[in-house]
Tab-separated table of C-alpha atoms in Angstrom:
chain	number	residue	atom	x	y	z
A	1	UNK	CA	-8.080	28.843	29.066
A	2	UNK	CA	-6.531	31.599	30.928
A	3	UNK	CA	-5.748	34.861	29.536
A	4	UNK	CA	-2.307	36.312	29.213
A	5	UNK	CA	-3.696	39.646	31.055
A	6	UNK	CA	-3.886	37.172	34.056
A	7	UNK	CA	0.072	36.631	34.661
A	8	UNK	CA	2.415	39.062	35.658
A	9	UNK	CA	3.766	41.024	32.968
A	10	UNK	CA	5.607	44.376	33.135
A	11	UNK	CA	6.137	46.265	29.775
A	12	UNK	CA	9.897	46.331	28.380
A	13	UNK	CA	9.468	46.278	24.828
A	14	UNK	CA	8.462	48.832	22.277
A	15	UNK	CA	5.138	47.075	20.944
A	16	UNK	CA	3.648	46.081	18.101
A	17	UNK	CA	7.065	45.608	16.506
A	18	UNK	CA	6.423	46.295	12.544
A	19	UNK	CA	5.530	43.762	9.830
A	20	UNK	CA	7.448	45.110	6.659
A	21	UNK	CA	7.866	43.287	3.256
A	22	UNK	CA	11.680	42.311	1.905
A	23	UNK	CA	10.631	44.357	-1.543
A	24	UNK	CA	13.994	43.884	-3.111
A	25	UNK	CA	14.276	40.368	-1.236
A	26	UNK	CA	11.184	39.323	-2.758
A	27	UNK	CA	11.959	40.252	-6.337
A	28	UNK	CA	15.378	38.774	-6.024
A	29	UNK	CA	13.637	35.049	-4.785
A	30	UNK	CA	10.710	35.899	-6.513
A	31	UNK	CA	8.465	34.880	-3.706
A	32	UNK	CA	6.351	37.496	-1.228
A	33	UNK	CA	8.544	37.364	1.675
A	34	UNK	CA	8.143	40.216	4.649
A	35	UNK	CA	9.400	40.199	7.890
A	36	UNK	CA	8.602	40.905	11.551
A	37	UNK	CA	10.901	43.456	13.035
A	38	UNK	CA	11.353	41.502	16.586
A	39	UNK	CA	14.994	42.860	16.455
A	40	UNK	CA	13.374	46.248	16.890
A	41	UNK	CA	12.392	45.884	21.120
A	42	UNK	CA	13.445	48.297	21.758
A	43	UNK	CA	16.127	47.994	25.045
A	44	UNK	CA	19.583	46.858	24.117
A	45	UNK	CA	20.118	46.593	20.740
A	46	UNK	CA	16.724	44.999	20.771
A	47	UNK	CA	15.083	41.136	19.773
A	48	UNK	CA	13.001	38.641	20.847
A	49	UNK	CA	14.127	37.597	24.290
A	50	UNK	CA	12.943	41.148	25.739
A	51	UNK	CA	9.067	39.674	24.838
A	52	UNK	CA	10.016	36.431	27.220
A	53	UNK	CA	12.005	38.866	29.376
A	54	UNK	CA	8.385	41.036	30.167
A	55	UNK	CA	7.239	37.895	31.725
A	56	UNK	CA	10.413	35.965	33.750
A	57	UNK	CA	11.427	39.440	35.103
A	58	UNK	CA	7.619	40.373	36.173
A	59	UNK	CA	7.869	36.975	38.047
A	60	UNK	CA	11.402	37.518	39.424
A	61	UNK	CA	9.609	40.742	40.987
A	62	UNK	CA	6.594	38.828	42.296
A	63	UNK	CA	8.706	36.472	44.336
A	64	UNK	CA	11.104	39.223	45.481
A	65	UNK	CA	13.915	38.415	43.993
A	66	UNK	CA	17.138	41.203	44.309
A	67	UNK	CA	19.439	38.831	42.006
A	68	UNK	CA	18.620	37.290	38.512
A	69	UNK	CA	20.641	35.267	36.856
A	70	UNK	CA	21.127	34.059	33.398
A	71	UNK	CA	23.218	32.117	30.982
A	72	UNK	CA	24.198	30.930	27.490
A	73	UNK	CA	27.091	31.269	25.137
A	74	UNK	CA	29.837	33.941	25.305
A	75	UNK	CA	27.917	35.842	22.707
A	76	UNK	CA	24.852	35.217	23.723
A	77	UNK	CA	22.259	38.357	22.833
A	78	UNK	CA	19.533	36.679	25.514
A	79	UNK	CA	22.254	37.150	28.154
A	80	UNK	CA	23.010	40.972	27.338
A	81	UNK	CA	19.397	41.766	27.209
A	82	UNK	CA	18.449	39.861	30.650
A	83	UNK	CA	21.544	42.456	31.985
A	84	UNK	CA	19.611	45.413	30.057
A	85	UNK	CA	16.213	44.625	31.183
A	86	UNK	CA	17.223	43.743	34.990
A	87	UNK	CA	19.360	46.876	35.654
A	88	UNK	CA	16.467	48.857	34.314
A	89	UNK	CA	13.487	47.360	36.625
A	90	UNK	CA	16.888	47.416	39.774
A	91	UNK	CA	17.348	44.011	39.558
A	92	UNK	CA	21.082	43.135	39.631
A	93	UNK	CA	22.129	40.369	36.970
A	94	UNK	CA	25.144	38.195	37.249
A	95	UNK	CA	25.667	36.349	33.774
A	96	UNK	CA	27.756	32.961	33.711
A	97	UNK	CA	28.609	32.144	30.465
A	98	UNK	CA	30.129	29.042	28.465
A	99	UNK	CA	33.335	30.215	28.384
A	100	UNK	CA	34.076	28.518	24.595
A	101	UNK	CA	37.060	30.017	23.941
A	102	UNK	CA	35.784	33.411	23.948
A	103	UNK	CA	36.065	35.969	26.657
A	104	UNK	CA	36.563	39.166	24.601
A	105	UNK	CA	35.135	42.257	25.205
A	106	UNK	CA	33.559	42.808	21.797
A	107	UNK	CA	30.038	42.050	20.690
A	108	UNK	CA	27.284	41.374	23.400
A	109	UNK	CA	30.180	41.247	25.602
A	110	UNK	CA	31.644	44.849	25.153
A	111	UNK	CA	27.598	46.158	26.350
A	112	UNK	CA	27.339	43.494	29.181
A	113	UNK	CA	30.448	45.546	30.376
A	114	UNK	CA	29.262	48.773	29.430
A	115	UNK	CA	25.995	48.327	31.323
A	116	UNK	CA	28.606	47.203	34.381
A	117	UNK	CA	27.127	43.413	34.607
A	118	UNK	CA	28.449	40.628	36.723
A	119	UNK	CA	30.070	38.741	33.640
A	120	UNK	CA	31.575	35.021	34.754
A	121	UNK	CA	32.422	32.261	32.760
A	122	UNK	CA	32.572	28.273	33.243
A	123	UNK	CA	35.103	26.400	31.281
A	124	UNK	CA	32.125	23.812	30.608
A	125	UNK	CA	29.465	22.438	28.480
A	126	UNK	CA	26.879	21.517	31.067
A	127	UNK	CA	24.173	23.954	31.900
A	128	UNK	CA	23.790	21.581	34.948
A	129	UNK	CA	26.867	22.787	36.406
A	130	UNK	CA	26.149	26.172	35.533
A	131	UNK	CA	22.820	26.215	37.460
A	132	UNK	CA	24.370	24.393	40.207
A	133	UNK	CA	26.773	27.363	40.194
A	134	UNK	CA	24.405	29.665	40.499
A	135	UNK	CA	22.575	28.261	43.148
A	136	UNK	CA	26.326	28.217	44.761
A	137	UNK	CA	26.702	31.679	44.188
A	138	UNK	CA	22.910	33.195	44.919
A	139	UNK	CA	22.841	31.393	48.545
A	140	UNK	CA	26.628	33.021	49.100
A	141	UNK	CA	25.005	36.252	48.713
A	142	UNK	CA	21.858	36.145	51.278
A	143	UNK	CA	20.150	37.271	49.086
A	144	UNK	CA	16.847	36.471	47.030
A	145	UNK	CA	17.440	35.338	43.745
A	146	UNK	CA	15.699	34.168	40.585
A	147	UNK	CA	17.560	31.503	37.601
A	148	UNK	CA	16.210	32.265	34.292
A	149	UNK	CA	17.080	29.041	31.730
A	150	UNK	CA	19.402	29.714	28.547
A	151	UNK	CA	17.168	31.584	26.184
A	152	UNK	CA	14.515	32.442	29.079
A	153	UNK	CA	13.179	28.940	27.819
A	154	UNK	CA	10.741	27.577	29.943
A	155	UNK	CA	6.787	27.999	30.169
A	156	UNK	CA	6.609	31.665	31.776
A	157	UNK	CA	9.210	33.536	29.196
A	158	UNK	CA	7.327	31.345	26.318
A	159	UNK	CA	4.572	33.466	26.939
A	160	UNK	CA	6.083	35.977	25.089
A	161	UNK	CA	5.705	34.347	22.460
A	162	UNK	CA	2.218	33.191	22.637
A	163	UNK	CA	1.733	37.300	22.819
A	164	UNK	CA	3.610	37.544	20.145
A	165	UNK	CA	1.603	35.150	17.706
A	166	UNK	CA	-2.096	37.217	18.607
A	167	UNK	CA	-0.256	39.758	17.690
A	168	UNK	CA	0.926	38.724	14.527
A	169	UNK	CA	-2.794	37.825	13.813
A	170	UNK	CA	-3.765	41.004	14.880
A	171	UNK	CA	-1.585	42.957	12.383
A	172	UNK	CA	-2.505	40.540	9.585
A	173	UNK	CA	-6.078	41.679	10.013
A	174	UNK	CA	-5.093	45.271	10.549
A	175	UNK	CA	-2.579	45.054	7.393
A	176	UNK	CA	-5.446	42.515	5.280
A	177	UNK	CA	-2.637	40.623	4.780
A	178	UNK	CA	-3.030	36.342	4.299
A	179	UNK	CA	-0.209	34.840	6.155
A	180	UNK	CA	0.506	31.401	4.444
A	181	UNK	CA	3.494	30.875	6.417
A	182	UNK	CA	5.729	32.039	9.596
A	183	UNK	CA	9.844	30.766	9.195
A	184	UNK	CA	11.862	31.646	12.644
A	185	UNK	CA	15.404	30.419	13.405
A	186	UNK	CA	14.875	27.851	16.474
A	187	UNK	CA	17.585	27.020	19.136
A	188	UNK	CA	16.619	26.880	22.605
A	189	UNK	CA	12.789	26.328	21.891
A	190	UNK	CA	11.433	29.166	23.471
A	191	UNK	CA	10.183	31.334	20.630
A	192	UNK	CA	9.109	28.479	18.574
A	193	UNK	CA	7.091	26.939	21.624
A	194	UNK	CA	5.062	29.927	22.327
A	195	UNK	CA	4.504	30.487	18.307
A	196	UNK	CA	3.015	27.529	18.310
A	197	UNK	CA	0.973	27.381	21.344
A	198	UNK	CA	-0.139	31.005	20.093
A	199	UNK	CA	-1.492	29.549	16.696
A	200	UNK	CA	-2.622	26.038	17.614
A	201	UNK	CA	-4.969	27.979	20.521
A	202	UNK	CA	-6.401	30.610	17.939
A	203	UNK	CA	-6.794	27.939	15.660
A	204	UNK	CA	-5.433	30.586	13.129
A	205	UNK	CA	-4.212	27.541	11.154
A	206	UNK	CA	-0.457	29.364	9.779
A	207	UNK	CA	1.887	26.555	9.217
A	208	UNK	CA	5.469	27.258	11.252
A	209	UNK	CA	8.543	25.933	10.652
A	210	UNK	CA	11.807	26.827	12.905
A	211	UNK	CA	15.055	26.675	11.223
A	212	UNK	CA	17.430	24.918	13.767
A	213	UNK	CA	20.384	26.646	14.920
A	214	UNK	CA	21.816	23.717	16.744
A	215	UNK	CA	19.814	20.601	17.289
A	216	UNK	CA	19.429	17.650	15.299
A	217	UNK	CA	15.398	17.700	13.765
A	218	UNK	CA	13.779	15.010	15.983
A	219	UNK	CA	15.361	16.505	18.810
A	220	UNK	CA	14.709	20.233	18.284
A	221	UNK	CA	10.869	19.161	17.516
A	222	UNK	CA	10.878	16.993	20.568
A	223	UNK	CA	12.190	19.846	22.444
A	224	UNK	CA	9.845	22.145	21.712
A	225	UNK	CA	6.834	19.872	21.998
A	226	UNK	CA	7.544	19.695	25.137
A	227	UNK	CA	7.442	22.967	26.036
A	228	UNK	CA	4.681	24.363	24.035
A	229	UNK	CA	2.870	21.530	26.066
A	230	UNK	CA	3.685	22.778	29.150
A	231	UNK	CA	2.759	26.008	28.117
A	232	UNK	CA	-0.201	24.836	26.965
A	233	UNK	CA	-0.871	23.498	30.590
A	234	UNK	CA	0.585	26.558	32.009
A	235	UNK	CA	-2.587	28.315	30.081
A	236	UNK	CA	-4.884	25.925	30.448
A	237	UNK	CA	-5.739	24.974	26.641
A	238	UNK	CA	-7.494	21.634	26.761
A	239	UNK	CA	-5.543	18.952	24.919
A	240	UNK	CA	-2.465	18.075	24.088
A	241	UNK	CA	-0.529	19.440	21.155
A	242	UNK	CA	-0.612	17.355	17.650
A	243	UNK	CA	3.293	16.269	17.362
A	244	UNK	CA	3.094	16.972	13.443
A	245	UNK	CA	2.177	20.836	14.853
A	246	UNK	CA	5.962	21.121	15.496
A	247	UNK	CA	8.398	21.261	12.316
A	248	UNK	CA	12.063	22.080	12.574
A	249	UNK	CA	14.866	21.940	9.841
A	250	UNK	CA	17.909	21.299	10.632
A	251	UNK	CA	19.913	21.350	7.146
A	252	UNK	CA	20.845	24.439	7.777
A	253	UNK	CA	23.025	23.916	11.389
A	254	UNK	CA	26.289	23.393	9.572
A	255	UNK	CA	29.458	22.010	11.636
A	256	UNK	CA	27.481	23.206	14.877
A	257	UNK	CA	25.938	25.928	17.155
A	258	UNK	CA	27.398	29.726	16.555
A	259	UNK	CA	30.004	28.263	13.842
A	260	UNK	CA	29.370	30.271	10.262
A	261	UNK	CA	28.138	28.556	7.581
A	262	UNK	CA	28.201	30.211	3.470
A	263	UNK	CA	24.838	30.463	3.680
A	264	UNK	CA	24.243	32.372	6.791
A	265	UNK	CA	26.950	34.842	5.360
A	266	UNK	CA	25.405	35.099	2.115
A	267	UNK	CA	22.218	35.932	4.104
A	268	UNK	CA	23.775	38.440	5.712
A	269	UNK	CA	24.880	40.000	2.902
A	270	UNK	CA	21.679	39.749	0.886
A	271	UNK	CA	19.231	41.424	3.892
A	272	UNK	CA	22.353	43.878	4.247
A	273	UNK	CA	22.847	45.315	0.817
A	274	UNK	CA	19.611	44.904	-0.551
A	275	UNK	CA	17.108	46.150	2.351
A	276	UNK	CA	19.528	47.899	5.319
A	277	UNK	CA	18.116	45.377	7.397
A	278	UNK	CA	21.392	43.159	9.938
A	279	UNK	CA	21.101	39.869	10.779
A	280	UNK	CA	22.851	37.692	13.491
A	281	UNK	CA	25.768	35.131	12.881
A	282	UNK	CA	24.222	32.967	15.080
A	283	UNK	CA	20.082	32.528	14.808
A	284	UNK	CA	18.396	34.987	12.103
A	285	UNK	CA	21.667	34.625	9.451
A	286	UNK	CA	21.074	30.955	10.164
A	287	UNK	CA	17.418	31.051	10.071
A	288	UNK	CA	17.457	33.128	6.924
A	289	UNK	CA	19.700	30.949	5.023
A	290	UNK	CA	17.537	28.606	5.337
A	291	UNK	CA	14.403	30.443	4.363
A	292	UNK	CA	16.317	31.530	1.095
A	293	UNK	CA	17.602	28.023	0.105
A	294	UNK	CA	13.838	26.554	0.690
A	295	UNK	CA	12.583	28.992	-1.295
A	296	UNK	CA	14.815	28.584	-3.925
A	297	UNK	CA	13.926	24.919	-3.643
A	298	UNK	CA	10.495	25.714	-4.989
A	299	UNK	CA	9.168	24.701	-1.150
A	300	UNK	CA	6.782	27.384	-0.979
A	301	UNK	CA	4.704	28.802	-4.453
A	302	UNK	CA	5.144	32.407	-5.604
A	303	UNK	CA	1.595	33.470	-4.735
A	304	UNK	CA	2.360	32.657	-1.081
A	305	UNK	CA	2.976	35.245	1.571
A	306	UNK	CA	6.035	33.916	4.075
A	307	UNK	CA	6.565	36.154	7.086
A	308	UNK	CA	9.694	35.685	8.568
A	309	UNK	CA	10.548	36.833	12.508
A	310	UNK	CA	13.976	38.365	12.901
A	311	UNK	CA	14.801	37.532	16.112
A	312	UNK	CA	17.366	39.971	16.467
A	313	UNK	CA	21.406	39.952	17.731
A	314	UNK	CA	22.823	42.101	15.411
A	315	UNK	CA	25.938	42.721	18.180
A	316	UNK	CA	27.168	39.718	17.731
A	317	UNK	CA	27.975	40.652	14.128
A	318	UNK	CA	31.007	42.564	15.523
A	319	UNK	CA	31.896	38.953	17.584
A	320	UNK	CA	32.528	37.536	14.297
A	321	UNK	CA	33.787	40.539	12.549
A	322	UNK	CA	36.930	38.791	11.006
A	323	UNK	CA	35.006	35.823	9.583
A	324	UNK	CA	32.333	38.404	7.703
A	325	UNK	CA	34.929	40.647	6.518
A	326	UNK	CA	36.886	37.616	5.286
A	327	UNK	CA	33.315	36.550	3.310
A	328	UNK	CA	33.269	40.022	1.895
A	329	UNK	CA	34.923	40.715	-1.931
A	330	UNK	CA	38.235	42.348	-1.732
C-alpha cells in the first residue's frame, strides 16, 4: 500500500481541524455527540473540499496546468473554494455552474465575484455537457488546463479524505477518546469514499454512515463503493471493499438536492442557538437533521460517542436567507 506522503500534495488547509463536543447538543439529545470542525480550513469561509482541493490542485500543478476548472450548483461551496484555492497557488479558475434558477450575487456567489472568478452558467442538468463545455472552452484558450469533477470527486481529491480519517484516529488517541461512530452528510461521494477507504485500511473498525443529500440509498452506496474502490486501487490496498462497508440514509433528502426540509432548519437552529456553531442549507443542515432524528430514534445508545464532520458551507446560509428567516419565530 502506498503512502499518502507519496502523491503530490501542497498544503491549503489549516490542519488538524479540532474535535469539540456539542455540550449543550448532547444534553439536549442526551447522547455524547462532538463534532469535527472541517468547516474550519481555513481559506474561504473554510470546509471539507479544501482537504480534496490539497491534492487535485497539487496535480493540476504537476501536469502544468494554467486553467482549472470546476463545477456544481449555483451555490455550490466546492466551487467557491476551488476559485479560493486556485487564485492563491496562480492558477486561474473558470466555474460553470447549473444555472437552476439562480444567478444572484449572494452567498458563494457574492465571494466567487469578490475573488474576481470566471463565473458561467449552463441552463442544464447534465454534467456531461458541462465537461464537454469545458473542454470547448479550455482548447479555445491555448492554454493548459485541468477539469476537476463536481465535489473534486474522483480518486485523487478522495485522498483528502483518507488523510482526513488517520487523522481522526490520530486525535482520538491524542484526545483518549472511543469513537463508536462517524455521521457525515454525503452527496457527491467524495468525502464519504475516502472516510471509508481511510478506516477499512487502518482497520480502525468505526462504523460510518453518510446522510444523503440527494441520492436515493442504493444509489448513493453504489456510488461511493465505487469510488472508495478506486481509491483503494489508486493506493494500492489489497482487496476489494466489503459492500456492507458503505451505509447511506437517505430519509433525510426531502423533495430533492439543495431544497429545505423542517428538519435541516430545525438543525440549523439547534447548532445555532445552542453552541454558536452554522451549518449549511444544503449538506451539514441536512446531514445533521438526520443525525438528530436517528438519535432521537434510539439508533445509537447513550453511552456511545458519535462524532459528526461538519463539512462546512456556511455562505450559502445567506443563499437561502428568506426561507431561514421565514423558519424563524416572529
Amino acid at each position: 500500500m502506498k503512502k499518502l506522503q507519496e502523491f503530490p500534495r501542497i498544503p491549503l488547509a489549516v490542519l488538524p481541524t479540532p474535535i469539540q463536543k456539542l455540550e449543550n447538543i448532547s444534553r439536549l439529545l442526551n447522547t455524547n455527540v462532538y463534532v469535527k470542525r472541517d468547516d474550519l480550513t481555513g481559506i474561504g469561509l473554510g470546509g471539507n473540499k479544501v482537504r480534496k482541493l490539497e491534492f487535485l490542485l497539487a496535480d493540476a500543478k504537476r501536469q502544468g496546468a494554467e486553467i482549472v476548472f470546476t463545477t456544481g450548483g449555483a451555490q455550490s461551496n466546492h466551487a467557491m473554494l476551488t476559485a479560493a484555492c486556485a487564485k492563491k497557488l496562480g492558477l486561474t479558475p473558470i466555474l460553470i455552474l447549473k444555472k437552476r434558477g439562480v444567478t444572484e450575487r449572494k452567498g458563494n456567489q457574492l465571494l466567487e465575484y469578490l475573488m474576481d472568478t470566471d463565473v458561467r452558467f449552463m441552463d442544464t442538468d447534465s454534467y456531461d455537457d458541462i465537461y464537454a463545455e469545458m473542454d470547448r472552452v479550455g482548447q479555445a484558450s491555448g492554454k493548459k488546463y485541468y477539469k476537476i469533477p463536481c465535489g473534486g470527486s474522483n480518486a485523487i481529491g478522495a485522498l483528502g479524505y483518507v488523510s482526513c480519517a488517520e487523522e481522526l484516529l490520530w486525535q482520538s488517541s491524542q484526545l483518549r477518546l472511543r469513537i463508536d461512530h462517524i455521521v457525515h452528510a454525503t452527496g457527491s461521494a467524495g468525502t464519504q469514499a475516502g472516510l471509508i477507504t481511510g478506516l477499512t485500511a487502518t482497520h480502525s473498525g468505526i462504523p460510518l454512515l453518510g446522510i444523503s443529500v440527494r441520492a436515493p440509498r442504493e444509489k448513493q452506496e453504489h456510488n461511493v463503493w465505487r469510488l472508495a474502490q478506486q481509491t483503494r486501487e489508486l493506493l494500492g490496498v489489497p482487496g476489494e471493499l466489503p459492500r456492507e462497508a458503505v451505509v447511506a440514509n437517505s430519509d433525510y433528502v426531502g423533495e430533492g438536492y439543495g431544497l429545505p426540509t423542517e428538519g435541516m432548519l430545525e438543525a440549523l437552529q439547534l447548532l445555532a442557538q445552542h453552541e454558536g456553531i452554522l451549518l449549511d442549507p444544503v449538506y451539514s443542515g441536512k446531514g445533521m437533521a438526520g443525525l438528530i432524528d436517528l438519535i432521537r430514534k434510539g439508533h445509537f445508545r447513550r453511552d456511545e460517542n458519535v462524532v459528526f464532520i461538519h463539512t462546512g458551507g456556511s455562505a450559502g446560509l445567506f443563499g437561502y436567507r428568506q426561507v431561514i428567516a421565514d423558519s424563524l419565530p416572529s
